[in-house]
Coordinates of C-alpha atoms and ligand atoms in Angstrom, one line a residue:
Chain A
X1 CA 0.0 0.0 0.0
X2 CA 1.3 3.4 -0.9
X3 CA 2.2 5.4 2.1
X4 CA 2.4 2.5 4.5
X5 CA 6.1 2.9 5.0
X6 CA 5.6 6.5 5.9
X7 CA 3.4 5.4 8.8
X8 CA 6.0 2.9 9.8
X9 CA 8.5 5.7 9.9
X10 CA 6.1 7.8 12.0
X11 CA 5.7 4.9 14.4
X12 CA 9.5 4.9 14.9
X13 CA 9.5 8.6 15.7
X14 CA 6.6 8.1 18.1
X15 CA 8.3 5.3 19.9
X16 CA 11.5 7.3 20.3
X17 CA 9.4 10.2 21.7
X18 CA 8.9 8.1 24.9
X19 CA 12.5 7.0 25.2
X20 CA 15.0 8.4 27.6
X21 CA 16.9 11.4 26.2
X22 CA 20.4 10.7 25.0
X23 CA 21.5 14.3 24.9
X24 CA 23.7 15.5 27.7
X25 CA 22.9 18.6 29.8
X26 CA 26.1 20.2 28.8
X27 CA 27.6 22.5 30.2
X28 CA 25.8 21.8 33.5
X29 CA 26.7 18.2 33.3
X30 CA 30.2 17.6 32.0
X31 CA 30.8 14.5 29.9
X32 CA 32.7 11.6 31.4
X33 CA 35.7 11.3 29.1
X34 CA 37.6 8.5 30.8
X35 CA 41.2 8.3 32.0
X36 CA 42.7 7.7 28.6
X37 CA 41.3 10.9 27.1
X38 CA 43.8 12.9 25.2
X39 CA 43.1 16.6 25.0
X40 CA 43.9 20.0 26.2
X41 CA 47.4 21.1 27.2
X42 CA 50.4 19.0 28.2
X43 CA 50.9 19.3 31.9
X44 CA 54.6 19.1 32.5
X45 CA 56.0 18.3 35.9
X46 CA 59.2 20.3 35.6
X47 CA 60.9 18.8 38.7
X48 CA 60.8 15.4 37.0
X49 CA 61.8 16.5 33.5
X50 CA 65.4 15.6 32.6
X51 CA 65.4 17.9 29.6
X52 CA 66.2 15.0 27.2
X53 CA 64.2 16.5 24.4
X54 CA 62.8 13.2 23.3
X55 CA 59.2 14.6 23.3
X56 CA 60.2 17.4 21.0
X57 CA 62.0 15.0 18.6
X58 CA 59.1 12.6 18.5
X59 CA 56.5 15.1 17.9
X60 CA 55.2 14.7 14.3
X61 CA 54.0 18.2 13.9
X62 CA 56.6 20.4 15.7
X63 CA 54.1 21.2 18.4
X64 CA 56.6 21.1 21.3
X65 CA 59.4 23.6 21.4
X66 CA 61.8 23.3 24.3
X67 CA 65.1 25.0 25.0
X68 CA 67.7 23.8 27.4
X69 CA 70.6 25.3 29.3
X70 CA 73.6 23.8 31.2
X71 CA 73.7 24.6 34.8
X72 CA 76.9 25.1 36.9
X73 CA 77.4 21.3 37.3
X74 CA 77.2 21.0 33.5
X75 CA 73.8 19.3 33.8
X76 CA 71.1 20.0 31.2
X77 CA 68.1 21.9 32.4
X78 CA 64.9 23.2 30.9
X79 CA 65.0 26.8 29.9
X80 CA 61.6 27.0 28.2
X81 CA 58.9 24.6 27.2
X82 CA 56.2 25.7 24.9
X83 CA 53.3 23.5 23.7
X84 CA 51.4 24.8 20.7
X85 CA 48.1 23.0 20.9
X86 CA 47.0 24.6 17.6
X87 CA 49.6 22.4 15.9
X88 CA 49.1 19.4 18.2
X89 CA 47.7 16.1 16.6
X90 CA 46.9 14.7 20.1
X91 CA 48.7 11.6 19.0
X92 CA 50.2 10.8 22.4
X93 CA 53.6 10.0 21.0
X94 CA 55.3 12.6 23.3
X95 CA 53.6 11.3 26.4
X96 CA 54.6 7.7 25.5
X97 CA 58.2 8.5 24.8
X98 CA 58.9 10.5 27.9
X99 CA 61.4 8.4 30.0
X100 CA 60.4 9.9 33.3
X101 CA 56.6 10.1 32.6
X102 CA 56.4 13.7 33.4
X103 CA 53.9 14.7 30.7
X104 CA 50.1 14.2 31.3
X105 CA 47.1 15.6 29.5
X106 CA 45.2 18.3 31.2
X107 CA 42.1 16.8 29.6
X108 CA 40.0 19.9 29.0
X109 CA 38.4 20.3 25.6
X110 CA 36.9 23.7 25.6
X111 CA 39.6 26.3 25.3
X112 CA 38.8 28.1 22.1
X113 CA 40.2 31.6 22.1
X114 CA 40.1 34.7 19.9
X115 CA 43.5 34.4 18.5
X116 CA 46.0 31.7 17.7
X117 CA 48.2 32.8 20.6
X118 CA 45.5 31.6 23.0
X119 CA 46.4 28.1 21.9
X120 CA 50.1 28.4 22.8
X121 CA 50.9 27.4 26.4
X122 CA 54.0 27.9 28.4
X123 CA 54.2 24.7 30.3
X124 CA 56.8 25.8 32.8
X125 CA 54.8 28.8 33.8
X126 CA 51.7 26.6 34.2
X127 CA 53.7 24.2 36.4
X128 CA 54.8 27.1 38.6
X129 CA 51.2 28.2 38.9
X130 CA 50.1 24.7 39.8
X131 CA 52.8 24.4 42.5
X132 CA 51.8 27.8 43.8
X133 CA 48.1 26.9 44.0
X134 CA 48.9 23.6 45.8
X135 CA 51.1 25.5 48.3
X136 CA 48.3 28.0 48.9
X137 CA 45.6 25.4 49.4
X138 CA 48.0 23.6 51.8
X139 CA 48.5 26.7 53.9
X140 CA 44.7 27.4 54.0
X141 CA 44.2 23.8 55.1
X142 CA 46.8 24.2 57.9
X143 CA 45.2 27.5 59.0
X144 CA 41.7 26.1 58.8
Chain B
X1 CA 13.6 27.2 -29.9
X2 CA 17.3 27.4 -29.2
X3 CA 18.3 26.8 -25.6
X4 CA 21.6 27.2 -23.9
X5 CA 23.2 25.2 -21.1
X6 CA 24.3 27.0 -18.1
X7 CA 26.9 26.4 -15.4
X8 CA 26.1 26.1 -11.7
X9 CA 28.6 25.7 -8.9
X10 CA 27.7 23.1 -6.2
X11 CA 29.9 23.7 -3.2
X12 CA 32.6 24.0 -2.1
X13 CA 31.0 25.2 1.1
X14 CA 27.9 23.0 1.1
X15 CA 27.1 20.2 3.6
X16 CA 25.8 17.9 0.9
X17 CA 29.2 17.8 -0.7
X18 CA 30.6 15.8 2.3
X19 CA 33.3 18.3 3.0
X20 CA 34.8 20.8 0.6
X21 CA 34.1 19.5 -2.8
X22 CA 33.2 21.7 -5.7
X23 CA 31.2 20.3 -8.5
X24 CA 30.8 22.4 -11.6
X25 CA 27.5 21.4 -13.1
X26 CA 26.6 22.1 -16.7
X27 CA 22.8 22.1 -16.8
X28 CA 20.2 21.9 -19.4
X29 CA 17.2 23.0 -17.4
X30 CA 17.2 20.5 -14.6
X31 CA 19.1 17.8 -16.4
X32 CA 22.8 17.5 -15.9
X33 CA 24.9 17.6 -19.0
X34 CA 28.2 17.4 -17.3
X35 CA 29.4 17.3 -13.7
X36 CA 33.1 18.1 -13.1
X37 CA 34.4 17.6 -9.6
X38 CA 37.0 20.2 -8.6
X39 CA 39.1 18.8 -5.8
X40 CA 42.0 20.1 -3.8
X41 CA 40.3 22.4 -1.3
X42 CA 41.4 20.2 1.6
X43 CA 44.8 19.3 0.2
X44 CA 47.4 19.3 2.9
X45 CA 50.1 17.4 1.1
X46 CA 50.0 14.5 3.5
X47 CA 52.1 12.3 1.2
X48 CA 54.9 14.8 1.2
X49 CA 54.6 15.5 4.9
X50 CA 54.9 11.8 5.7
X51 CA 58.1 11.6 3.6
X52 CA 59.6 14.0 6.0
X53 CA 58.5 12.1 9.1
X54 CA 59.6 8.8 10.6
X55 CA 57.5 5.7 9.9
X56 CA 55.7 5.9 13.3
X57 CA 55.1 9.6 13.0
X58 CA 53.2 9.1 9.8
X59 CA 50.4 7.0 11.5
X60 CA 48.5 10.0 13.1
X61 CA 48.4 11.7 9.6
X62 CA 46.5 8.8 8.2
X63 CA 43.8 9.5 10.8
X64 CA 43.3 12.7 9.0
X65 CA 42.8 11.2 5.5
X66 CA 39.5 9.3 5.8
X67 CA 38.6 10.8 9.1
X68 CA 35.4 8.6 9.4
X69 CA 37.5 5.4 9.5
X70 CA 40.7 6.2 11.2
X71 CA 41.1 2.7 12.6
X72 CA 41.1 1.2 9.1
X73 CA 43.7 3.8 7.9
X74 CA 45.9 3.1 10.9
X75 CA 45.6 -0.6 10.2
X76 CA 46.6 -0.2 6.6
X77 CA 49.7 1.9 7.2
X78 CA 50.9 -0.2 10.1
X79 CA 50.5 -3.4 8.2
X80 CA 52.4 -1.9 5.3
X81 CA 55.3 -0.9 7.6
X82 CA 55.2 -4.3 9.2
X83 CA 55.3 -6.0 5.8
X84 CA 58.4 -3.9 5.0
X85 CA 60.0 -5.0 8.3
X86 CA 58.7 -8.6 8.2
X87 CA 57.3 -8.2 11.7
X88 CA 55.2 -10.7 13.5
X89 CA 52.2 -9.4 15.5
X90 CA 50.9 -10.9 18.8
X91 CA 47.7 -12.8 18.5
X92 CA 45.7 -10.6 20.8
X93 CA 46.7 -7.5 19.0
X94 CA 45.5 -9.1 15.7
X95 CA 42.1 -9.7 17.2
X96 CA 41.8 -6.2 18.7
X97 CA 42.7 -4.8 15.3
X98 CA 39.9 -6.8 13.6
X99 CA 37.4 -5.8 16.2
X100 CA 38.2 -2.1 16.1
X101 CA 38.5 -2.0 12.3
X102 CA 35.1 -3.6 11.9
X103 CA 33.5 -1.4 14.5
X104 CA 34.9 1.5 12.6
X105 CA 33.4 0.2 9.4
X106 CA 30.0 0.0 11.1
X107 CA 30.4 3.6 12.4
X108 CA 31.4 4.8 9.0
X109 CA 28.5 3.1 7.2
X110 CA 26.1 4.5 9.8
X111 CA 27.3 8.0 8.7
X112 CA 26.9 7.1 5.0
X113 CA 23.3 5.9 5.6
X114 CA 22.3 8.7 7.8
X115 CA 23.9 11.4 5.7
X116 CA 22.3 10.1 2.5
X117 CA 18.9 10.3 4.2
X118 CA 19.8 13.9 5.2
X119 CA 20.9 14.7 1.7
X120 CA 17.5 13.6 0.4
X121 CA 15.7 15.7 2.9
X122 CA 15.2 13.3 5.8
X123 CA 16.6 15.0 8.8
X124 CA 15.2 12.4 11.3
X125 CA 17.1 9.5 9.8
X126 CA 20.4 11.2 10.2
X127 CA 19.9 11.8 13.9
X128 CA 19.4 8.1 14.7
X129 CA 22.4 7.1 12.8
X130 CA 24.6 9.6 14.6
X131 CA 23.2 8.7 17.9
X132 CA 24.0 5.0 17.4
X133 CA 27.5 5.8 16.0
X134 CA 28.1 7.6 19.3
X135 CA 28.1 4.3 21.0
X136 CA 31.1 3.2 18.9
X137 CA 32.9 6.4 19.4
X138 CA 32.5 6.1 23.1
X139 CA 34.0 2.6 22.9
X140 CA 36.9 4.0 21.0
X141 CA 37.3 6.9 23.4
X142 CA 37.5 4.6 26.4
X143 CA 40.0 2.4 24.4
X144 CA 42.4 5.1 23.2
X145 CA 41.2 8.5 24.4
X146 CA 40.2 9.8 21.0
X147 CA 36.9 9.7 19.2
X148 CA 38.1 10.1 15.6
X149 CA 41.8 10.6 15.3
X150 CA 42.9 7.5 17.1
X151 CA 46.5 6.7 16.4
X152 CA 45.6 3.5 18.2
X153 CA 46.9 0.8 15.9
X154 CA 50.7 1.0 16.0
X155 CA 53.6 -0.7 14.3
X156 CA 53.9 -4.0 16.1
X157 CA 50.4 -4.2 17.7
X158 CA 48.1 -1.7 19.3
X159 CA 48.8 1.2 21.6
X160 CA 46.8 0.1 24.6
X161 CA 45.3 -3.1 25.9
X162 CA 41.5 -3.3 26.2
X163 CA 40.3 -1.6 29.4
X164 CA 38.3 -3.5 31.9
X165 CA 34.8 -4.2 30.9
X166 CA 35.4 -3.1 27.3
X167 CA 34.6 -6.5 25.7
X168 CA 31.3 -6.6 27.6
X169 CA 30.4 -3.1 26.5
X170 CA 31.2 -4.2 22.9
X171 CA 29.0 -7.2 23.3
X172 CA 26.2 -5.0 24.6
X173 CA 26.5 -2.9 21.5
X174 CA 26.3 -5.9 19.3
X175 CA 23.2 -7.0 21.1
X176 CA 21.6 -3.6 20.5
X177 CA 22.6 -3.5 16.9
X178 CA 19.7 -5.4 15.4
X179 CA 17.3 -3.0 16.9
X180 CA 19.3 0.0 15.5
X181 CA 19.2 -1.7 12.1
X182 CA 15.5 -2.2 12.4
X183 CA 15.1 1.5 13.1
X184 CA 17.0 2.3 10.0
X185 CA 15.0 -0.1 8.0
X186 CA 11.7 1.3 9.2
X187 CA 12.7 4.9 8.9
X188 CA 15.2 5.1 6.1
X189 CA 15.6 2.2 3.8
X190 CA 12.0 1.1 4.0
X191 CA 10.8 4.5 3.1
X192 CA 9.0 4.6 -0.3
X193 CA 10.1 8.1 -1.1
X194 CA 13.8 7.2 -0.5
X195 CA 13.4 4.1 -2.6
X196 CA 11.8 5.9 -5.5
X197 CA 14.5 8.5 -5.3
X198 CA 17.3 5.9 -5.5
X199 CA 16.1 2.9 -7.4
X200 CA 17.2 2.9 -11.1
X201 CA 19.0 6.2 -10.8
X202 CA 22.6 6.4 -12.0
X203 CA 23.3 2.7 -12.8
X204 CA 26.8 1.6 -13.2
X205 CA 27.7 -1.5 -15.2
X206 CA 30.3 -4.0 -13.9
X207 CA 32.5 -3.3 -16.9
X208 CA 32.6 0.4 -16.3
X209 CA 33.1 0.0 -12.6
X210 CA 36.2 -2.2 -13.2
X211 CA 37.4 0.1 -16.0
X212 CA 37.3 3.0 -13.6
X213 CA 39.0 1.0 -10.8
X214 CA 36.1 1.5 -8.5
X215 CA 36.3 -0.4 -5.3
X216 CA 34.4 -1.1 -2.1
X217 CA 30.6 -0.9 -2.1
X218 CA 30.6 1.1 -5.3
X219 CA 32.2 -1.8 -7.2
X220 CA 30.2 -4.6 -5.4
X221 CA 26.9 -2.8 -6.0
X222 CA 27.6 -3.5 -9.7
X223 CA 27.8 -7.2 -8.9
X224 CA 31.6 -7.6 -8.9
X225 CA 32.6 -9.9 -6.1
X226 CA 35.8 -8.2 -4.9
X227 CA 36.5 -7.6 -1.3
X228 CA 40.2 -7.4 -0.2
X229 CA 39.3 -9.2 3.0
X230 CA 38.4 -12.2 0.9
X231 CA 40.4 -11.7 -2.3
X232 CA 43.7 -11.1 -0.6
X233 CA 43.2 -11.7 3.2
X234 CA 45.3 -9.6 5.4
X235 CA 45.9 -9.9 9.1
X236 CA 43.7 -12.8 10.4
X237 CA 40.7 -12.2 8.2
X238 CA 40.9 -15.6 6.7
X239 CA 39.8 -17.1 10.1
X240 CA 36.3 -15.5 10.0
X241 CA 33.2 -16.6 8.4
X242 CA 31.4 -13.8 6.6
X243 CA 29.7 -13.0 3.3
X244 CA 30.3 -10.3 0.8
X245 CA 27.0 -8.7 -0.1
X246 CA 26.6 -8.0 -3.8
X247 CA 24.3 -5.7 -5.7
X248 CA 22.9 -6.4 -9.2
X249 CA 22.3 -3.2 -11.1
X250 CA 24.8 -0.8 -9.5
X251 CA 22.2 2.0 -9.1
X252 CA 22.1 4.4 -6.2
X253 CA 19.8 2.1 -4.3
X254 CA 22.3 -0.9 -4.5
X255 CA 25.2 1.3 -3.5
X256 CA 23.2 2.5 -0.5
X257 CA 21.7 -0.7 0.6
X258 CA 24.9 -2.6 0.4
X259 CA 26.3 -0.5 3.2
X260 CA 23.4 -1.6 5.3
X261 CA 24.1 -5.2 4.6
X262 CA 27.8 -4.8 5.2
X263 CA 27.0 -3.6 8.8
X264 CA 25.4 -7.0 9.4
X265 CA 28.5 -8.8 8.1
X266 CA 30.9 -6.7 10.1
X267 CA 28.9 -7.5 13.3
X268 CA 29.3 -11.2 12.4
X269 CA 33.0 -10.8 12.2
X270 CA 33.2 -8.9 15.5
X271 CA 31.1 -11.6 17.2
X272 CA 33.5 -14.3 16.1
X273 CA 36.5 -12.3 17.1
X274 CA 35.1 -11.6 20.5
X275 CA 34.7 -15.3 21.1
X276 CA 38.2 -16.2 19.9
X277 CA 40.2 -13.4 21.4
X278 CA 43.1 -14.8 23.5
X279 CA 44.9 -13.2 26.4
X280 CA 48.5 -12.1 25.9
X281 CA 50.7 -9.1 25.0
X282 CA 49.4 -6.5 22.6
X283 CA 52.7 -5.2 21.3
X284 CA 55.5 -7.0 19.6
X285 CA 59.2 -6.1 20.2
X286 CA 59.8 -3.2 18.0
X287 CA 63.1 -1.2 17.8
X288 CA 62.8 2.3 19.1
X289 CA 64.0 3.7 15.8
X290 CA 62.4 1.9 12.9
X291 CA 64.8 1.6 10.0
X292 CA 63.2 -0.9 7.6
X293 CA 65.6 -2.7 5.1
X294 CA 66.0 -1.1 1.7
X295 CA 63.1 -2.1 -0.5
X296 CA 59.6 -1.3 -1.5
X297 CA 56.2 -2.6 -0.5
X298 CA 52.6 -2.3 -1.4
X299 CA 49.8 -3.4 0.9
X300 CA 46.1 -2.9 0.7
X301 CA 43.1 -3.3 2.9
X302 CA 39.4 -3.1 2.6
X303 CA 38.4 0.3 4.0
X304 CA 34.8 1.3 4.4
X305 CA 35.2 3.3 1.3
X306 CA 37.0 0.7 -0.8
X307 CA 40.4 -0.6 -1.5
X308 CA 42.9 1.5 0.5
X309 CA 46.5 0.8 -0.4
X310 CA 49.8 2.2 0.8
X311 CA 53.0 2.1 -1.2
X312 CA 56.2 2.7 0.7
X313 CA 59.8 2.8 -0.5
X314 CA 62.5 2.5 2.1
X315 CA 66.1 3.6 1.5
X316 CA 67.2 2.2 4.9
X317 CA 66.9 5.5 6.7
X318 CA 64.4 6.3 9.4
X319 CA 62.2 8.2 6.9
X320 CA 60.4 6.7 4.0
X321 CA 61.8 7.7 0.6
X322 CA 58.3 7.5 -0.9
X323 CA 55.0 7.4 0.9
X324 CA 52.0 7.0 -1.4
X325 CA 48.4 6.2 -0.6
X326 CA 45.9 4.7 -3.1
X327 CA 42.8 6.5 -1.9
X328 CA 39.5 4.7 -2.8
X329 CA 37.3 7.8 -2.2
X330 CA 39.3 9.8 -4.7
X331 CA 39.1 7.1 -7.4
X332 CA 35.4 6.4 -6.8
X333 CA 34.6 10.1 -7.0
X334 CA 35.8 10.1 -10.6
X335 CA 32.6 8.3 -11.5
X336 CA 30.5 11.2 -10.5
X337 CA 30.5 12.8 -14.0
X338 CA 29.6 9.6 -15.8
X339 CA 26.9 8.7 -13.3
X340 CA 25.3 12.1 -13.1
X341 CA 24.9 12.8 -16.9
X342 CA 21.3 12.8 -17.9
X343 CA 20.0 12.7 -14.3
X344 CA 18.2 15.5 -12.5
X345 CA 20.2 18.0 -10.5
X346 CA 18.6 16.7 -7.3
X347 CA 20.0 13.3 -8.1
X348 CA 23.6 14.5 -8.1
X349 CA 23.4 14.9 -4.4
X350 CA 22.1 11.3 -4.0
X351 CA 24.8 10.0 -6.4
X352 CA 27.5 11.8 -4.5
X353 CA 26.1 10.4 -1.3
X354 CA 26.2 6.8 -2.5
X355 CA 29.7 7.2 -3.9
X356 CA 30.4 8.3 -0.4
X357 CA 33.7 10.3 -0.7
X358 CA 35.4 11.7 2.3
X359 CA 37.1 14.8 1.2
X360 CA 40.0 14.4 3.6
X361 CA 40.9 11.3 1.7
X362 CA 40.1 12.6 -1.8
X363 CA 42.4 15.6 -1.4
X364 CA 44.8 13.9 1.1
Ligands
LIG1 S1 50.4 14.8 21.1 FE1 51.6 14.4 19.3 S2 51.4 16.3 18.1 FE2 50.8 16.8 20.2 S3 52.7 17.5 21.2 FE3 52.6 15.3 21.6 S4 53.7 14.4 20.0 FE4 53.3 16.5 19.4
LIG2 S1 60.7 13.6 27.1 FE1 60.0 14.0 29.2 S2 61.9 14.2 30.3 FE2 62.5 14.4 28.2 S3 62.4 16.6 27.8 FE3 60.4 15.8 27.3 S4 59.2 16.0 29.1 FE4 61.3 16.2 29.7

């Protein structure tokens, strides 16, 4: 019968009407992305980094730029560490190659900005901020 | 009365062109006289980029070719490199590869089906396909932390072992799949309007399909029984029992419906793989710096879009001397002109949808 299939289609829509919604209440409810999620910035733990440069050399897209200096004991140290997320492929090769496991993903996914510069992160400054925040929360805990 | 044909640009910025494809249509009223695809808007020079990268570094770039089936692309490039190095892969990794590749095939075909419905004006159909595909993307996300650009399959195995409960989640998806397919059948493929729009439009003969080196569902819709998984089994595909669905007339309907049937076969493969998957390591011993012996290799796999092949030439250094991809979407797209001639302008969208190019791969 002509038009029967259209009614079948309507029945599907009707059935779905009474199903539970699949859409998420974003941004009130943040999605559960799991512990393997790769996204956001690279959080560098500067104290663990041995400045070997493997992460930079393994990056397929030149997204990591680090500079090193020699200290008084002739040991290599990080001078600067820039992660340009605008170039990043989120391929995880840098995280996997790091011998001291001092790179982790910050896992945020909403960091769009008004210019390309907003996608470039100074990982050493971020690490200093993180340490500072931790220290502060520790002192407030002690006081409280 | 003398009439003139006129030219109309379809795309490049138009959702029905599946990316950034421009088709220059020469029209006689509503009838297409000539359809010239103009490609290159998404060209990034991936082949040249990869010739300046190490072998391992080229894997994430393949994710960005056919971005709807990253796993299959990863699989293809990794198997090519492994062939060049004569590397053996652990059993468990082989099974994981098959499961993820077939899941990705299902996800990709869901898009094809849904987007075709959308192209023909059926918004609702698209939504259900995208909703169900989300289940697969969630599985992939918990597996490797990415939803589309996976870089999961690596030279020597896979990047991560399956997380806890992943196999059960996968089984649950397979259990729900028949219901999803029934929804598509009721809503999309069973729809008379869709059938009338597709049946008998833009038929492709088997001879022409072969002459134009079509592959994948486009070729099989014309009745040619050629699937790389059967014709030239790679990995462990020879261990699974599945059929290769074939069409008869090669019209838009056959090309469309074949994708629906292929989902069912992919599910069969996954079911068998889930039963047989052994425990064990997921990564072979691979040197830190991969320097394959001097030589060349060609390897091809069955992508959701067709026969995807990689040609690599090694000069013994850490970087490939030549890195070439045979991209099925690009080759299938060449049929657009031939198939569209004499059809209505509205059918061009349908024909394009059933040829199913992904412009990331066409332009590469
Ligand atoms: S994820 Fe990949 S592209 Fe991004 S910084 Fe690390 S190695 Fe480079
Ligand atoms: S690989 Fe790790 S230790 Fe080496 S420079 Fe990079 S972050 Fe530091």
